[in-house]
Tab-separated table of C-alpha atoms in Angstrom:
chain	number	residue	atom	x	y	z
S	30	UNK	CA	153.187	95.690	77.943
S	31	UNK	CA	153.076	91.954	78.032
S	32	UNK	CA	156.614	91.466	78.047
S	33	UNK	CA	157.153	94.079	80.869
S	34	UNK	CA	154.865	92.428	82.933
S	35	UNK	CA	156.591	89.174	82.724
S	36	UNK	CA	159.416	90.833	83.388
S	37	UNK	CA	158.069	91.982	86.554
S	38	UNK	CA	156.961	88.167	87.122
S	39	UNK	CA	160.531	87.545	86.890
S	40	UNK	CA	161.605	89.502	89.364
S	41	UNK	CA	158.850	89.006	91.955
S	42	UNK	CA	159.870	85.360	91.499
S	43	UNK	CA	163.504	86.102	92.595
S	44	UNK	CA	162.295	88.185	96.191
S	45	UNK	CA	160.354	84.922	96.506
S	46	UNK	CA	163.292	82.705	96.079
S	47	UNK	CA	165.431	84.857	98.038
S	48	UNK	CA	162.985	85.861	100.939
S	49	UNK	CA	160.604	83.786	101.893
S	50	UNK	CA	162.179	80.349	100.627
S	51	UNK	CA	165.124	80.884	102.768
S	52	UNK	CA	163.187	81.879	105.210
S	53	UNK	CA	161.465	78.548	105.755
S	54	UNK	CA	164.701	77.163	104.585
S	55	UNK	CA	166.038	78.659	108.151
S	56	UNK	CA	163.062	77.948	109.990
S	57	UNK	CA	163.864	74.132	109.076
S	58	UNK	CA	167.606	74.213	110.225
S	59	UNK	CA	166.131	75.824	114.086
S	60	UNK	CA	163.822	73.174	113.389
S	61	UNK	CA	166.607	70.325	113.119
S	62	UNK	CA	168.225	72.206	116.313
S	63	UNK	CA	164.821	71.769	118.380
S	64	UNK	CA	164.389	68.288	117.239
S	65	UNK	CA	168.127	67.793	118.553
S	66	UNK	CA	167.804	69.529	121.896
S	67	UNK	CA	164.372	67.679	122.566
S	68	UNK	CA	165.656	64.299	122.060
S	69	UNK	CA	168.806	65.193	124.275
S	70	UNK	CA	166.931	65.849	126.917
S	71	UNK	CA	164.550	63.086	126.282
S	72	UNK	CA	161.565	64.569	126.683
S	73	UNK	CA	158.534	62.652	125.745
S	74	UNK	CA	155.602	65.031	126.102
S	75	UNK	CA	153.942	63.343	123.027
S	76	UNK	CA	151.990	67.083	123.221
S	77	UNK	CA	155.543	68.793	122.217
S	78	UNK	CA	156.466	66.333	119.921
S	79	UNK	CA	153.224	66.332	118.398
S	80	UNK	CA	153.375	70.302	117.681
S	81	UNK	CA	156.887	69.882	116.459
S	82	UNK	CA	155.748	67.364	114.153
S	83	UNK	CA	153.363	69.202	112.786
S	84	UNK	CA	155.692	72.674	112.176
S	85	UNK	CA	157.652	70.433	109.922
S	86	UNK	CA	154.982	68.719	108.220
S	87	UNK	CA	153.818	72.579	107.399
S	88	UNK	CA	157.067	74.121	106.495
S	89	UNK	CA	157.768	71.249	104.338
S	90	UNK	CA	154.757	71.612	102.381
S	91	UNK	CA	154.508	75.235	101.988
S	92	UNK	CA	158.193	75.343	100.839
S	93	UNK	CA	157.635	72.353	98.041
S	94	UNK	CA	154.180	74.394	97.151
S	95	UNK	CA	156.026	77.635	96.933
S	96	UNK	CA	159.206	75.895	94.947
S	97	UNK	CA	156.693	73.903	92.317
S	98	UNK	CA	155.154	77.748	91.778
S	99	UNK	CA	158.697	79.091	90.729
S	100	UNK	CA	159.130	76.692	89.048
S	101	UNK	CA	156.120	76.385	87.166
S	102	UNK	CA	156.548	80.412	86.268
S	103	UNK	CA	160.175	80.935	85.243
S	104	UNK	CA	160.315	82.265	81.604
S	105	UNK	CA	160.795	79.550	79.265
S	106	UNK	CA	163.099	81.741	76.884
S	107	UNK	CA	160.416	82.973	74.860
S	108	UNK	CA	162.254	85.627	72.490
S	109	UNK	CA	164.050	82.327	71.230
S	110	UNK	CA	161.413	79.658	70.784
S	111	UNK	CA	158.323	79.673	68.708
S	112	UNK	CA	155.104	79.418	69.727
S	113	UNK	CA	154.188	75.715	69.518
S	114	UNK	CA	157.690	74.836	70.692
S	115	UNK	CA	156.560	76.518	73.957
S	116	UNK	CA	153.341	74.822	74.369
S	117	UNK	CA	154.738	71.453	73.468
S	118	UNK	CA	157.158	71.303	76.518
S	119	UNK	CA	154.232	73.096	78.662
S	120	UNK	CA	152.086	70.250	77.913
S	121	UNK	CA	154.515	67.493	78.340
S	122	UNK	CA	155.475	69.207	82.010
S	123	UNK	CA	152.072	68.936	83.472
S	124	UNK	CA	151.736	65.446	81.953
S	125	UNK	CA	154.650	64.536	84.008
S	126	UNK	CA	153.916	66.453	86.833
S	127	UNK	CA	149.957	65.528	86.967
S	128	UNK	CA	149.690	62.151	84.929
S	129	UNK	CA	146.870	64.201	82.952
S	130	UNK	CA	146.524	63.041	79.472
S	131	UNK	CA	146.847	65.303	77.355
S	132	UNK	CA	145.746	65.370	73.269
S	133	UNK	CA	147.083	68.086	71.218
S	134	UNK	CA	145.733	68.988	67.842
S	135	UNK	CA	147.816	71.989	65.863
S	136	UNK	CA	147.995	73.110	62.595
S	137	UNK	CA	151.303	72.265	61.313
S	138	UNK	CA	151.836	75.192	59.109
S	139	UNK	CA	150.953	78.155	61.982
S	140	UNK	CA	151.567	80.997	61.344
S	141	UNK	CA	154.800	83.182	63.281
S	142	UNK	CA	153.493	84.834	66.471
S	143	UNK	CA	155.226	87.795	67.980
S	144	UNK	CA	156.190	87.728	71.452
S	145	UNK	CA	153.383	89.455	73.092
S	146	UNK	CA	151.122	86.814	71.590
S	147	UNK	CA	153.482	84.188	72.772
S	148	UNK	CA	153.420	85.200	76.311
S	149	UNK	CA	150.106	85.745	76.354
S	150	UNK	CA	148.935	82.276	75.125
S	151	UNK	CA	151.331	80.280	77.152
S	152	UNK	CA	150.479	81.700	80.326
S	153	UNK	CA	146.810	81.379	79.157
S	154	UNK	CA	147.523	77.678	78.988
S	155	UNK	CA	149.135	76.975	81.959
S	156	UNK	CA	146.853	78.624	84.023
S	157	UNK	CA	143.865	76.321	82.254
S	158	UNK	CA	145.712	73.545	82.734
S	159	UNK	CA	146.162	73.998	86.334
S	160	UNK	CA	142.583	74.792	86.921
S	161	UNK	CA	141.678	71.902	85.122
S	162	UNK	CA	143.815	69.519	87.735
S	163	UNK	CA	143.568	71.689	90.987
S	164	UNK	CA	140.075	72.318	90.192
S	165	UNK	CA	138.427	70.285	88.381
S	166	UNK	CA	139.762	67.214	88.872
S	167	UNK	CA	140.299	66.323	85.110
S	168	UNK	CA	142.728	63.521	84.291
S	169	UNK	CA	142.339	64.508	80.290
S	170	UNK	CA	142.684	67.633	78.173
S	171	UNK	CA	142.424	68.233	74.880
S	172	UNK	CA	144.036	71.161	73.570
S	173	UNK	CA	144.372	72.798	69.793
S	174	UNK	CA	145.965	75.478	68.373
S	175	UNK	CA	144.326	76.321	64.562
S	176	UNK	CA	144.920	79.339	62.359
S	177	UNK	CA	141.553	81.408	62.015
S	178	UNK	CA	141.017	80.537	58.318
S	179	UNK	CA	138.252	83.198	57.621
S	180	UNK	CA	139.320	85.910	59.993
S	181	UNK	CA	140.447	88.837	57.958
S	182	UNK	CA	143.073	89.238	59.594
S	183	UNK	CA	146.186	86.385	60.573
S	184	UNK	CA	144.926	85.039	63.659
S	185	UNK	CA	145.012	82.481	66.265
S	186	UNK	CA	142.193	80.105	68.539
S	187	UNK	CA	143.458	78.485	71.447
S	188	UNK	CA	141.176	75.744	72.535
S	189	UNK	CA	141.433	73.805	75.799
S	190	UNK	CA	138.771	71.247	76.618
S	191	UNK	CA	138.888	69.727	79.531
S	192	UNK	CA	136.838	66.524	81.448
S	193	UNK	CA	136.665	67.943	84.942
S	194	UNK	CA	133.834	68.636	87.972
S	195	UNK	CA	132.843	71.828	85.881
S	196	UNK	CA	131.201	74.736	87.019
S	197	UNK	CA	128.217	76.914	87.298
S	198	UNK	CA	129.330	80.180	85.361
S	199	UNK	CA	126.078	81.945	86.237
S	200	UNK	CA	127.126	81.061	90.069
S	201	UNK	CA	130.651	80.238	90.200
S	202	UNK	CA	133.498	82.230	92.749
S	203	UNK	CA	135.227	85.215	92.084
S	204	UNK	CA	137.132	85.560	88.663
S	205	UNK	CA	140.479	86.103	90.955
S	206	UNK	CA	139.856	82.764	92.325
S	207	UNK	CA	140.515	80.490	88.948
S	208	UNK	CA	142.767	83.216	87.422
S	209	UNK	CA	139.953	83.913	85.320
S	210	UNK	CA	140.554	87.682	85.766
S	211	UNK	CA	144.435	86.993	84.570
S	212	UNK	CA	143.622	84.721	81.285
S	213	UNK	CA	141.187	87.905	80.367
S	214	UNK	CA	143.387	90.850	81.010
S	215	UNK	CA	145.908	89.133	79.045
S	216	UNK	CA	143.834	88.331	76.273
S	217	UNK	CA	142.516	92.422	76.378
S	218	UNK	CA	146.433	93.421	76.489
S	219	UNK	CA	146.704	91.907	73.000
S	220	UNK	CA	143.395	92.406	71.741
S	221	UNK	CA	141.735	89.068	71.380
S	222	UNK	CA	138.775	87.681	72.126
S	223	UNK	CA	138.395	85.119	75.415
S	224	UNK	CA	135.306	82.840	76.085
S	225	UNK	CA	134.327	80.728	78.659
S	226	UNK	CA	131.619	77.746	78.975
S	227	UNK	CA	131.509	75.065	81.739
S	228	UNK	CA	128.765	72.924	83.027
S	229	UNK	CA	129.178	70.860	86.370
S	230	UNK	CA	129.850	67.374	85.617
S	231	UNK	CA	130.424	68.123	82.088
S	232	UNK	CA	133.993	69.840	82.794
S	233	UNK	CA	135.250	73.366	80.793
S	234	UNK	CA	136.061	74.901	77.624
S	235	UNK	CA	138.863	78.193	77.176
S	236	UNK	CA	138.818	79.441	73.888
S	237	UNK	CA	141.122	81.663	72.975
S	238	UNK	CA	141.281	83.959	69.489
S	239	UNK	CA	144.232	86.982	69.016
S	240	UNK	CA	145.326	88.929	66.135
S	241	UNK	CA	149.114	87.560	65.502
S	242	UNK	CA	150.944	91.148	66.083
């Protein structure tokens, strides 16, 4: 089911990229053909130019917000990589992109994780990580992947920790609104466990436990 739905992910990414980007992509160029009959005809209505200024400064923005997303969600091969492969170059990518510090602890002998548990926790991660930045404000994380050693079955904890604004679970917005709602369906669709605890001022904790399939 997992790997269906990122499948789908896929492909919703792609109408993006090929609707709506080039959309704003054209609405640029008649832009640039505006810009070009305004200052022809040297008009100086700082009311027009003003306006125009602003269109730009909006289509610009949304089309670097909605070209970070894409990029941010394109399928890092996972039927080829293993699992902390994956969430080393995740990690590394919003340290460059963020200039969050981020600490990773991992066990180095983990155990193999099939791909539904792959896809699961890397999306899982990324979408803590961004709430931690967007947020919360943190400029650390500290994240660790350990084998369950008394579980009696193989399994997993994700841990990510991190030092943002925090939050009043008992009072906090909709689940939809932090992806909350997505990191617990996912966790359900391989059977895990997911737990939440945040404090404001104190920043949040995702933990994270799955069966390895």
């Amino acid at each position: 089911m997992l790997a269906i739905t990122e499948w789908e992910l896929q492909r919703i990414l792609l109408d993006i990229h090929d609707g709506p980007v080039q959309h704003m992509y054209a609405a640029l160029s008649q832009l640039d053909l505006l810009e070009t009959a305004l200052e022809r005809s040297s008009s100086t209505d700082p009311e027009v130019l003003l306006r125009k200024d602003r269109i730009r400064t909006l289509l610009e923005d949304g089309l670097a917000e909605v070209r970070s997303f894409i990029g941010a969600s394109r399928a890092p091969e996972f039927e080829h990589r293993p699992l902390r492969q994956l969430l080393d170059e995740l990690l590394l990518q919003h340290e460059h992109l963020t200039d969050t510090r981020i600490a990773l602890q991992a066990d180095d002998d983990l155990p193999a994780a099939d791909l539904p548990v792959r896809i699961a926790l890397y999306r899982i991660l990324q979408e803590a990580l961004s709430n931690a930045y967007r947020h919360g404000g943190a400029s650390r994380v500290e994240v660790s992947l350990r084998a369950v050693k008394d579980a009696p079955h193989p399994r997993l904890r994700l841990e990510i920790v991190d030092n943002g604004a925090g939050f009043d679970t008992t009072n906090a917005p909709g689940e939809s609104h932090f992806g909350l709602r997505g990191m617990r369906d996912r966790v359900e669709m391989v059977g895990g466990a997911f737990a939440l605890a945040s404090t404001p001022g104190e920043g949040t904790c995702v933990r994270v436990e799955v069966d390895i399939l």
